[in-house]
Structure formats: structure tokens, C-alpha cells
GROMACS .gro file of N, CA, C and O in nm:
model
  488
    1GLN      N    1  22.291  -2.387  19.153
    1GLN     CA    2  22.286  -2.536  19.124
    1GLN      C    3  22.424  -2.582  19.076
    1GLN      O    4  22.476  -2.529  18.998
    2MET      N    5  22.451  -2.701  19.130
    2MET     CA    6  22.578  -2.762  19.099
    2MET      C    7  22.561  -2.852  18.974
    2MET      O    8  22.478  -2.910  18.969
    3GLN      N    9  22.653  -2.848  18.896
    3GLN     CA   10  22.690  -2.939  18.765
    3GLN      C   11  22.788  -3.037  18.825
    3GLN      O   12  22.895  -3.008  18.868
    4LEU      N   13  22.739  -3.168  18.801
    4LEU     CA   14  22.822  -3.295  18.848
    4LEU      C   15  22.855  -3.381  18.726
    4LEU      O   16  22.761  -3.401  18.660
    5VAL      N   17  22.977  -3.416  18.711
    5VAL     CA   18  23.019  -3.510  18.615
    5VAL      C   19  23.091  -3.625  18.669
    5VAL      O   20  23.214  -3.610  18.737
    6GLU      N   21  23.038  -3.753  18.671
    6GLU     CA   22  23.103  -3.871  18.725
    6GLU      C   23  23.183  -3.925  18.613
    6GLU      O   24  23.168  -3.919  18.502
    7SER      N   25  23.287  -3.990  18.659
    7SER     CA   26  23.387  -4.077  18.570
    7SER      C   27  23.447  -4.183  18.659
    7SER      O   28  23.433  -4.184  18.782
    8GLY      N   29  23.504  -4.277  18.589
    8GLY     CA   30  23.594  -4.389  18.645
    8GLY      C   31  23.505  -4.512  18.662
    8GLY      O   32  23.574  -4.632  18.700
    9GLY      N   33  23.388  -4.529  18.607
    9GLY     CA   34  23.314  -4.659  18.605
    9GLY      C   35  23.380  -4.748  18.486
    9GLY      O   36  23.466  -4.718  18.424
   10GLY      N   37  23.341  -4.883  18.485
   10GLY     CA   38  23.399  -4.969  18.404
   10GLY      C   39  23.345  -5.112  18.450
   10GLY      O   40  23.271  -5.138  18.541
   11LEU      N   41  23.409  -5.204  18.376
   11LEU     CA   42  23.396  -5.346  18.407
   11LEU      C   43  23.526  -5.414  18.485
   11LEU      O   44  23.629  -5.388  18.447
   12VAL      N   45  23.487  -5.479  18.590
   12VAL     CA   46  23.603  -5.531  18.681
   12VAL      C   47  23.543  -5.674  18.727
   12VAL      O   48  23.449  -5.686  18.740
   13GLN      N   49  23.652  -5.762  18.758
   13GLN     CA   50  23.626  -5.886  18.800
   13GLN      C   51  23.602  -5.868  18.959
   13GLN      O   52  23.649  -5.775  19.029
   14ALA      N   53  23.515  -5.973  19.006
   14ALA     CA   54  23.483  -5.964  19.167
   14ALA      C   55  23.615  -5.952  19.227
   14ALA      O   56  23.720  -6.032  19.193
   15GLY      N   57  23.628  -5.886  19.346
   15GLY     CA   58  23.747  -5.880  19.420
   15GLY      C   59  23.839  -5.762  19.367
   15GLY      O   60  23.928  -5.727  19.445
   16GLY      N   61  23.810  -5.703  19.264
   16GLY     CA   62  23.896  -5.593  19.207
   16GLY      C   63  23.838  -5.468  19.260
   16GLY      O   64  23.755  -5.451  19.374
   17SER      N   65  23.907  -5.355  19.220
   17SER     CA   66  23.883  -5.213  19.268
   17SER      C   67  23.863  -5.115  19.153
   17SER      O   68  23.902  -5.137  19.046
   18LEU      N   69  23.797  -5.022  19.187
   18LEU     CA   70  23.766  -4.903  19.109
   18LEU      C   71  23.751  -4.770  19.181
   18LEU      O   72  23.722  -4.790  19.289
   19ARG      N   73  23.803  -4.662  19.110
   19ARG     CA   74  23.780  -4.526  19.187
   19ARG      C   75  23.695  -4.448  19.108
   19ARG      O   76  23.734  -4.415  18.986
   20LEU      N   77  23.588  -4.397  19.156
   20LEU     CA   78  23.486  -4.311  19.075
   20LEU      C   79  23.537  -4.168  19.124
   20LEU      O   80  23.569  -4.143  19.237
   21SER      N   81  23.509  -4.062  19.031
   21SER     CA   82  23.529  -3.933  19.049
   21SER      C   83  23.403  -3.859  19.017
   21SER      O   84  23.326  -3.902  18.930
   22CYS      N   85  23.395  -3.744  19.093
   22CYS     CA   86  23.281  -3.660  19.073
   22CYS      C   87  23.327  -3.525  19.057
   22CYS      O   88  23.360  -3.464  19.169
   23ALA      N   89  23.349  -3.463  18.937
   23ALA     CA   90  23.385  -3.326  18.928
   23ALA      C   91  23.259  -3.230  18.941
   23ALA      O   92  23.171  -3.231  18.857
   24ALA      N   93  23.274  -3.123  19.017
   24ALA     CA   94  23.170  -3.039  19.036
   24ALA      C   95  23.207  -2.890  18.989
   24ALA      O   96  23.319  -2.856  19.003
   25SER      N   97  23.092  -2.825  18.955
   25SER     CA   98  23.123  -2.681  18.918
   25SER      C   99  22.981  -2.614  18.933
   25SER      O  100  22.879  -2.673  18.960
   26GLY      N  101  22.996  -2.469  18.950
   26GLY     CA  102  22.858  -2.402  18.960
   26GLY      C  103  22.840  -2.359  19.113
   26GLY      O  104  22.714  -2.301  19.115
   27GLY      N  105  22.916  -2.390  19.193
   27GLY     CA  106  22.896  -2.360  19.330
   27GLY      C  107  23.022  -2.357  19.407
   27GLY      O  108  23.120  -2.391  19.368
   28THR      N  109  23.012  -2.295  19.541
   28THR     CA  110  23.122  -2.326  19.627
   28THR      C  111  23.134  -2.464  19.693
   28THR      O  112  23.066  -2.498  19.788
   29PHE      N  113  23.215  -2.535  19.626
   29PHE     CA  114  23.227  -2.692  19.665
   29PHE      C  115  23.245  -2.700  19.801
   29PHE      O  116  23.187  -2.799  19.851
   30SER      N  117  23.341  -2.637  19.857
   30SER     CA  118  23.374  -2.663  19.997
   30SER      C  119  23.251  -2.653  20.096
   30SER      O  120  23.252  -2.712  20.212
   31ARG      N  121  23.148  -2.589  20.052
   31ARG     CA  122  23.033  -2.563  20.151
   31ARG      C  123  22.917  -2.679  20.133
   31ARG      O  124  22.816  -2.685  20.191
   32TYR      N  125  22.933  -2.761  20.033
   32TYR     CA  126  22.836  -2.874  19.996
   32TYR      C  127  22.864  -2.992  20.050
   32TYR      O  128  22.971  -3.049  20.071
   33ASN      N  129  22.767  -3.062  20.087
   33ASN     CA  130  22.762  -3.199  20.135
   33ASN      C  131  22.754  -3.283  19.995
   33ASN      O  132  22.676  -3.245  19.924
   34MET      N  133  22.829  -3.392  19.992
   34MET     CA  134  22.848  -3.476  19.868
   34MET      C  135  22.807  -3.616  19.900
   34MET      O  136  22.823  -3.672  20.010
   35ALA      N  137  22.752  -3.697  19.812
   35ALA     CA  138  22.709  -3.837  19.838
   35ALA      C  139  22.708  -3.903  19.703
   35ALA      O  140  22.712  -3.841  19.581
   36TRP      N  141  22.721  -4.044  19.715
   36TRP     CA  142  22.709  -4.146  19.598
   36TRP      C  143  22.592  -4.217  19.637
   36TRP      O  144  22.568  -4.263  19.744
   37PHE      N  145  22.518  -4.239  19.517
   37PHE     CA  146  22.399  -4.323  19.534
   37PHE      C  147  22.428  -4.436  19.419
   37PHE      O  148  22.508  -4.419  19.323
   38ARG      N  149  22.349  -4.540  19.420
   38ARG     CA  150  22.362  -4.625  19.310
   38ARG      C  151  22.226  -4.690  19.272
   38ARG      O  152  22.140  -4.702  19.344
   39GLN      N  153  22.200  -4.743  19.147
   39GLN     CA  154  22.075  -4.794  19.102
   39GLN      C  155  22.107  -4.897  19.003
   39GLN      O  156  22.163  -4.889  18.899
   40ALA      N  157  22.053  -5.027  19.058
   40ALA     CA  158  22.076  -5.147  18.973
   40ALA      C  159  21.955  -5.156  18.892
   40ALA      O  160  21.838  -5.107  18.928
   41PRO      N  161  21.957  -5.226  18.776
   41PRO     CA  162  21.825  -5.259  18.688
   41PRO      C  163  21.714  -5.302  18.773
   41PRO      O  164  21.738  -5.398  18.844
   42GLY      N  165  21.608  -5.233  18.762
   42GLY     CA  166  21.480  -5.293  18.829
   42GLY      C  167  21.476  -5.273  18.979
   42GLY      O  168  21.379  -5.301  19.037
   43LYS      N  169  21.573  -5.187  19.022
   43LYS     CA  170  21.578  -5.153  19.166
   43LYS      C  171  21.572  -5.013  19.184
   43LYS      O  172  21.592  -4.918  19.096
   44GLU      N  173  21.533  -4.963  19.310
   44GLU     CA  174  21.544  -4.829  19.348
   44GLU      C  175  21.670  -4.771  19.370
   44GLU      O  176  21.768  -4.852  19.397
   45ARG      N  177  21.680  -4.649  19.343
   45ARG     CA  178  21.818  -4.568  19.383
   45ARG      C  179  21.839  -4.594  19.521
   45ARG      O  180  21.765  -4.560  19.613
   46GLU      N  181  21.971  -4.641  19.567
   46GLU     CA  182  21.996  -4.653  19.707
   46GLU      C  183  22.128  -4.567  19.740
   46GLU      O  184  22.216  -4.561  19.669
   47PHE      N  185  22.131  -4.545  19.874
   47PHE     CA  186  22.240  -4.458  19.930
   47PHE      C  187  22.364  -4.565  19.947
   47PHE      O  188  22.358  -4.664  19.979
   48VAL      N  189  22.473  -4.495  19.908
   48VAL     CA  190  22.615  -4.565  19.920
   48VAL      C  191  22.700  -4.493  20.034
   48VAL      O  192  22.728  -4.572  20.120
   49ALA      N  193  22.722  -4.381  20.006
   49ALA     CA  194  22.813  -4.303  20.107
   49ALA      C  195  22.799  -4.153  20.087
   49ALA      O  196  22.740  -4.104  19.976
   50ALA      N  197  22.826  -4.094  20.200
   50ALA     CA  198  22.824  -3.945  20.200
   50ALA      C  199  22.935  -3.885  20.267
   50ALA      O  200  23.001  -3.943  20.369
   51ILE      N  201  22.971  -3.765  20.242
   51ILE     CA  202  23.078  -3.686  20.318
   51ILE      C  203  23.016  -3.533  20.313
   51ILE      O  204  22.986  -3.488  20.227
   52ASP      N  205  23.009  -3.490  20.450
   52ASP     CA  206  22.973  -3.361  20.446
   52ASP      C  207  23.078  -3.237  20.437
   52ASP      O  208  23.190  -3.291  20.414
   53TRP      N  209  23.048  -3.122  20.460
   53TRP     CA  210  23.129  -3.006  20.428
   53TRP      C  211  23.253  -3.019  20.520
   53TRP      O  212  23.350  -2.958  20.502
   54ASP      N  213  23.224  -3.088  20.641
   54ASP     CA  214  23.316  -3.098  20.754
   54ASP      C  215  23.390  -3.224  20.759
   54ASP      O  216  23.451  -3.265  20.855
   55TYR      N  217  23.380  -3.307  20.635
   55TYR     CA  218  23.465  -3.424  20.618
   55TYR      C  219  23.406  -3.546  20.707
   55TYR      O  220  23.466  -3.649  20.712
   56MET      N  221  23.281  -3.527  20.773
   56MET     CA  222  23.227  -3.642  20.830
   56MET      C  223  23.151  -3.736  20.723
   56MET      O  224  23.100  -3.697  20.632
   57THR      N  225  23.181  -3.859  20.738
   57THR     CA  226  23.150  -3.967  20.647
   57THR      C  227  23.039  -4.049  20.696
   57THR      O  228  23.048  -4.086  20.820
   58THR      N  229  22.947  -4.116  20.609
   58THR     CA  230  22.856  -4.205  20.645
   58THR      C  231  22.842  -4.309  20.539
   58THR      O  232  22.868  -4.266  20.421
   59TYR      N  233  22.826  -4.437  20.580
   59TYR     CA  234  22.809  -4.538  20.472
   59TYR      C  235  22.713  -4.633  20.488
   59TYR      O  236  22.653  -4.651  20.606
   60ALA      N  237  22.659  -4.696  20.367
   60ALA     CA  238  22.558  -4.786  20.374
   60ALA      C  239  22.634  -4.905  20.450
   60ALA      O  240  22.742  -4.949  20.419
   61ASN      N  241  22.553  -4.988  20.511
   61ASN     CA  242  22.624  -5.112  20.576
   61ASN      C  243  22.671  -5.228  20.462
   61ASN      O  244  22.771  -5.279  20.501
   62SER      N  245  22.623  -5.209  20.359
   62SER     CA  246  22.647  -5.311  20.248
   62SER      C  247  22.787  -5.279  20.197
   62SER      O  248  22.855  -5.352  20.137
   63VAL      N  249  22.842  -5.155  20.212
   63VAL     CA  250  22.973  -5.106  20.155
   63VAL      C  251  23.065  -5.089  20.256
   63VAL      O  252  23.185  -5.053  20.230
   64LYS      N  253  23.034  -5.078  20.385
   64LYS     CA  254  23.112  -5.034  20.498
   64LYS      C  255  23.234  -5.133  20.506
   64LYS      O  256  23.219  -5.264  20.509
   65GLY      N  257  23.347  -5.061  20.520
   65GLY     CA  258  23.477  -5.140  20.520
   65GLY      C  259  23.535  -5.175  20.379
   65GLY      O  260  23.653  -5.224  20.371
   66ARG      N  261  23.458  -5.148  20.280
   66ARG     CA  262  23.508  -5.183  20.137
   66ARG      C  263  23.525  -5.053  20.053
   66ARG      O  264  23.607  -5.042  19.972
   67PHE      N  265  23.435  -4.953  20.093
   67PHE     CA  266  23.427  -4.823  19.999
   67PHE      C  267  23.472  -4.719  20.092
   67PHE      O  268  23.435  -4.719  20.209
   68THR      N  269  23.537  -4.607  20.021
   68THR     CA  270  23.591  -4.503  20.103
   68THR      C  271  23.538  -4.378  20.024
   68THR      O  272  23.585  -4.369  19.899
   69ILE      N  273  23.474  -4.280  20.076
   69ILE     CA  274  23.454  -4.168  20.025
   69ILE      C  275  23.533  -4.058  20.069
   69ILE      O  276  23.577  -4.045  20.172
   70SER      N  277  23.566  -3.961  19.972
   70SER     CA  278  23.671  -3.853  19.999
   70SER      C  279  23.635  -3.734  19.928
   70SER      O  280  23.558  -3.745  19.823
   71ARG      N  281  23.694  -3.635  19.956
   71ARG     CA  282  23.676  -3.516  19.868
   71ARG      C  283  23.803  -3.428  19.864
   71ARG      O  284  23.887  -3.430  19.970
   72ASP      N  285  23.824  -3.350  19.759
   72ASP     CA  286  23.923  -3.254  19.745
   72ASP      C  287  23.877  -3.123  19.699
   72ASP      O  288  23.850  -3.102  19.596
   73ASN      N  289  23.871  -3.039  19.808
   73ASN     CA  290  23.811  -2.911  19.786
   73ASN      C  291  23.888  -2.828  19.687
   73ASN      O  292  23.826  -2.737  19.604
   74ALA      N  293  24.007  -2.846  19.678
   74ALA     CA  294  24.091  -2.763  19.577
   74ALA      C  295  24.065  -2.814  19.439
   74ALA      O  296  24.070  -2.718  19.351
   75LYS      N  297  24.022  -2.921  19.419
   75LYS     CA  298  23.990  -2.966  19.287
   75LYS      C  299  23.835  -2.977  19.264
   75LYS      O  300  23.803  -3.023  19.155
   76SER      N  301  23.770  -2.948  19.367
   76SER     CA  302  23.611  -2.953  19.350
   76SER      C  303  23.579  -3.094  19.313
   76SER      O  304  23.492  -3.112  19.223
   77THR      N  305  23.626  -3.184  19.376
   77THR     CA  306  23.606  -3.324  19.329
   77THR      C  307  23.576  -3.419  19.449
   77THR      O  308  23.647  -3.402  19.554
   78THR      N  309  23.488  -3.520  19.431
   78THR     CA  310  23.446  -3.619  19.524
   78THR      C  311  23.493  -3.744  19.468
   78THR      O  312  23.473  -3.768  19.346
   79TYR      N  313  23.556  -3.841  19.564
   79TYR     CA  314  23.586  -3.969  19.508
   79TYR      C  315  23.498  -4.068  19.588
   79TYR      O  316  23.467  -4.065  19.702
   80LEU      N  317  23.511  -4.188  19.519
   80LEU     CA  318  23.458  -4.314  19.587
   80LEU      C  319  23.546  -4.427  19.554
   80LEU      O  320  23.548  -4.471  19.441
   81GLN      N  321  23.633  -4.458  19.655
   81GLN     CA  322  23.731  -4.577  19.619
   81GLN      C  323  23.652  -4.704  19.658
   81GLN      O  324  23.597  -4.710  19.779
   82MET      N  325  23.644  -4.804  19.567
   82MET     CA  326  23.576  -4.916  19.602
   82MET      C  327  23.654  -5.045  19.579
   82MET      O  328  23.719  -5.061  19.470
   83ASN      N  329  23.684  -5.102  19.684
   83ASN     CA  330  23.762  -5.220  19.694
   83ASN      C  331  23.677  -5.351  19.721
   83ASN      O  332  23.549  -5.344  19.766
   84SER      N  333  23.745  -5.467  19.698
   84SER     CA  334  23.674  -5.600  19.725
   84SER      C  335  23.531  -5.596  19.654
   84SER      O  336  23.431  -5.637  19.715
   85LEU      N  337  23.515  -5.546  19.520
   85LEU     CA  338  23.399  -5.540  19.452
   85LEU      C  339  23.330  -5.681  19.437
   85LEU      O  340  23.397  -5.774  19.417
   86GLU      N  341  23.207  -5.686  19.455
   86GLU     CA  342  23.117  -5.801  19.444
   86GLU      C  343  23.019  -5.779  19.333
   86GLU      O  344  22.979  -5.674  19.277
   87PRO      N  345  22.973  -5.898  19.269
   87PRO     CA  346  22.862  -5.875  19.163
   87PRO      C  347  22.741  -5.790  19.203
   87PRO      O  348  22.699  -5.722  19.117
   88GLU      N  349  22.710  -5.800  19.328
   88GLU     CA  350  22.601  -5.712  19.383
   88GLU      C  351  22.634  -5.573  19.376
   88GLU      O  352  22.535  -5.491  19.400
   89ASP      N  353  22.732  -5.521  19.351
   89ASP     CA  354  22.782  -5.379  19.335
   89ASP      C  355  22.755  -5.333  19.211
   89ASP      O  356  22.769  -5.214  19.183
   90THR      N  357  22.721  -5.410  19.117
   90THR     CA  358  22.684  -5.368  18.974
   90THR      C  359  22.565  -5.283  18.975
   90THR      O  360  22.454  -5.307  19.027
   91ALA      N  361  22.588  -5.148  18.926
   91ALA     CA  362  22.492  -5.060  18.904
   91ALA      C  363  22.541  -4.938  18.852
   91ALA      O  364  22.660  -4.912  18.808
   92VAL      N  365  22.455  -4.839  18.814
   92VAL     CA  366  22.499  -4.695  18.769
   92VAL      C  367  22.511  -4.622  18.898
   92VAL      O  368  22.420  -4.626  18.989
   93TYR      N  369  22.626  -4.558  18.909
   93TYR     CA  370  22.668  -4.470  19.027
   93TYR      C  371  22.635  -4.339  19.012
   93TYR      O  372  22.685  -4.276  18.906
   94TYR      N  373  22.578  -4.272  19.084
   94TYR     CA  374  22.527  -4.127  19.083
   94TYR      C  375  22.597  -4.053  19.198
   94TYR      O  376  22.591  -4.093  19.310
   95CYS      N  377  22.642  -3.929  19.155
   95CYS     CA  378  22.697  -3.838  19.239
   95CYS      C  379  22.601  -3.724  19.274
   95CYS      O  380  22.516  -3.690  19.175
   96THR      N  381  22.584  -3.682  19.385
   96THR     CA  382  22.482  -3.585  19.424
   96THR      C  383  22.546  -3.484  19.524
   96THR      O  384  22.635  -3.509  19.597
   97ALA      N  385  22.474  -3.366  19.532
   97ALA     CA  386  22.535  -3.254  19.609
   97ALA      C  387  22.401  -3.180  19.671
   97ALA      O  388  22.301  -3.173  19.606
   98ASP      N  389  22.427  -3.140  19.798
   98ASP     CA  390  22.317  -3.045  19.874
   98ASP      C  391  22.390  -2.959  19.962
   98ASP      O  392  22.486  -2.993  20.040
   99ALA      N  393  22.347  -2.824  19.966
   99ALA     CA  394  22.421  -2.735  20.033
   99ALA      C  395  22.366  -2.736  20.188
   99ALA      O  396  22.445  -2.670  20.261
  100ASN      N  397  22.264  -2.793  20.221
  100ASN     CA  398  22.196  -2.790  20.360
  100ASN      C  399  22.191  -2.908  20.425
  100ASN      O  400  22.173  -2.901  20.565
  101LYS      N  401  22.199  -3.026  20.376
  101LYS     CA  402  22.168  -3.147  20.453
  101LYS      C  403  22.228  -3.274  20.389
  101LYS      O  404  22.278  -3.274  20.285
  102VAL      N  405  22.233  -3.373  20.484
  102VAL     CA  406  22.288  -3.514  20.437
  102VAL      C  407  22.170  -3.596  20.468
  102VAL      O  408  22.119  -3.609  20.574
  103SER      N  409  22.144  -3.692  20.370
  103SER     CA  410  22.036  -3.773  20.385
  103SER      C  411  22.043  -3.911  20.315
  103SER      O  412  22.129  -3.910  20.220
  104THR      N  413  22.009  -4.019  20.360
  104THR     CA  414  22.011  -4.142  20.282
  104THR      C  415  21.903  -4.151  20.192
  104THR      O  416  21.902  -4.257  20.116
  105GLY      N  417  21.807  -4.061  20.184
  105GLY     CA  418  21.716  -4.074  20.066
  105GLY      C  419  21.748  -3.991  19.970
  105GLY      O  420  21.773  -3.881  19.975
  106PRO      N  421  21.720  -4.053  19.845
  106PRO     CA  422  21.764  -3.984  19.725
  106PRO      C  423  21.682  -3.859  19.691
  106PRO      O  424  21.729  -3.763  19.646
  107GLY      N  425  21.547  -3.855  19.751
  107GLY     CA  426  21.459  -3.754  19.712
  107GLY      C  427  21.512  -3.615  19.805
  107GLY      O  428  21.451  -3.506  19.761
  108ALA      N  429  21.596  -3.626  19.879
  108ALA     CA  430  21.642  -3.515  19.977
  108ALA      C  431  21.751  -3.448  19.910
  108ALA      O  432  21.771  -3.324  19.954
  109TRP      N  433  21.810  -3.495  19.808
  109TRP     CA  434  21.918  -3.431  19.745
  109TRP      C  435  21.886  -3.350  19.617
  109TRP      O  436  21.808  -3.386  19.537
  110ASP      N  437  21.959  -3.221  19.596
  110ASP     CA  438  21.911  -3.145  19.482
  110ASP      C  439  21.974  -3.164  19.356
  110ASP      O  440  21.914  -3.165  19.255
  111ASP      N  441  22.104  -3.170  19.343
  111ASP     CA  442  22.167  -3.177  19.217
  111ASP      C  443  22.240  -3.317  19.186
  111ASP      O  444  22.288  -3.375  19.286
  112TRP      N  445  22.229  -3.365  19.074
  112TRP     CA  446  22.259  -3.500  19.041
  112TRP      C  447  22.353  -3.492  18.903
  112TRP      O  448  22.343  -3.418  18.822
  113GLY      N  449  22.445  -3.589  18.903
  113GLY     CA  450  22.524  -3.613  18.778
  113GLY      C  451  22.443  -3.713  18.690
  113GLY      O  452  22.336  -3.762  18.724
  114GLN      N  453  22.511  -3.749  18.581
  114GLN     CA  454  22.446  -3.827  18.482
  114GLN      C  455  22.473  -3.980  18.510
  114GLN      O  456  22.406  -4.065  18.454
  115GLY      N  457  22.552  -4.007  18.598
  115GLY     CA  458  22.592  -4.135  18.631
  115GLY      C  459  22.693  -4.212  18.558
  115GLY      O  460  22.727  -4.173  18.445
  116THR      N  461  22.748  -4.311  18.608
  116THR     CA  462  22.856  -4.400  18.565
  116THR      C  463  22.836  -4.547  18.578
  116THR      O  464  22.804  -4.578  18.701
  117GLN      N  465  22.845  -4.634  18.501
  117GLN     CA  466  22.833  -4.754  18.509
  117GLN      C  467  22.934  -4.841  18.556
  117GLN      O  468  23.056  -4.822  18.529
  118VAL      N  469  22.914  -4.923  18.670
  118VAL     CA  470  23.005  -5.012  18.721
  118VAL      C  471  22.955  -5.152  18.707
  118VAL      O  472  22.837  -5.190  18.747
  119THR      N  473  23.022  -5.239  18.645
  119THR     CA  474  22.986  -5.380  18.627
  119THR      C  475  23.092  -5.469  18.686
  119THR      O  476  23.208  -5.455  18.645
  120VAL      N  477  23.044  -5.545  18.777
  120VAL     CA  478  23.137  -5.640  18.847
  120VAL      C  479  23.108  -5.790  18.803
  120VAL      O  480  22.992  -5.843  18.826
  121SER      N  481  23.204  -5.838  18.743
  121SER     CA  482  23.174  -5.985  18.681
  121SER      C  483  23.228  -6.086  18.796
  121SER      O  484  23.323  -6.074  18.861
  122SER      N  485  23.141  -6.218  18.788
  122SER     CA  486  23.182  -6.296  18.896
  122SER      C  487  23.290  -6.415  18.841
  122SER      O  488  23.314  -6.398  18.728
   0.00000   0.00000   0.00000
């Protein structure tokens, strides 16, 4: 089971940028598929982006062209670069990992971090 710790959240104005980090431990990071989800108050957790062990990426339509997911296997860390942020991006962002699959459904993922708050002001 992977232990995941997110960081990098904060308060930013609309149009600004943030970079989230997810430090992983407890497994062979290079073999894991990684993803970011987010959850706004009163809403369900939703898929944001994923990167598989072979560096193939997938994005939600709402963030395509604005967000970039990446990984550094030497540092066992996944990143989410978020540009052109909008108030609708306000949410708690969660990092997740799975050794066997990539899915846009949160229930399919095994290991989760505690989340980091991103707030975008208008």
C-alpha cells in the first residue's frame, strides 16, 4: 500500500497558477499509475488527470490545455501543474495510486492522500 502526501495547494487569483506535488512511499513508484482527483463542497469526487507507469496521460475535458500531470520516478513524486485557474477549480485535490489500472472513477483507485485545498478567487 502506497502512502501519499500532497502539497502545494493555496489561495490564488483567477488566471493564476499553482503546482501540486504528491510524494509517494511504500511501493515501487515507477510501477504505479498515478492520478489526481478533486472534490468541491457538496459535490462528488471527480477525475482531473492521470499518468500511467509508461507516462501516458489522460485529462478531464474541463482541465485539458490548462493542467499538466507529470511524474519524477527518481523522486517518487507526481505533479499537477495548474495554469489559467478558474474559480470553478476550487476544491480539495487528492492524489491517488494504483498498481494495476487507470480509471476516471474514484472507486477504482486503491491508495489516497489526505488532500490539499486549492481556492481560486474571482
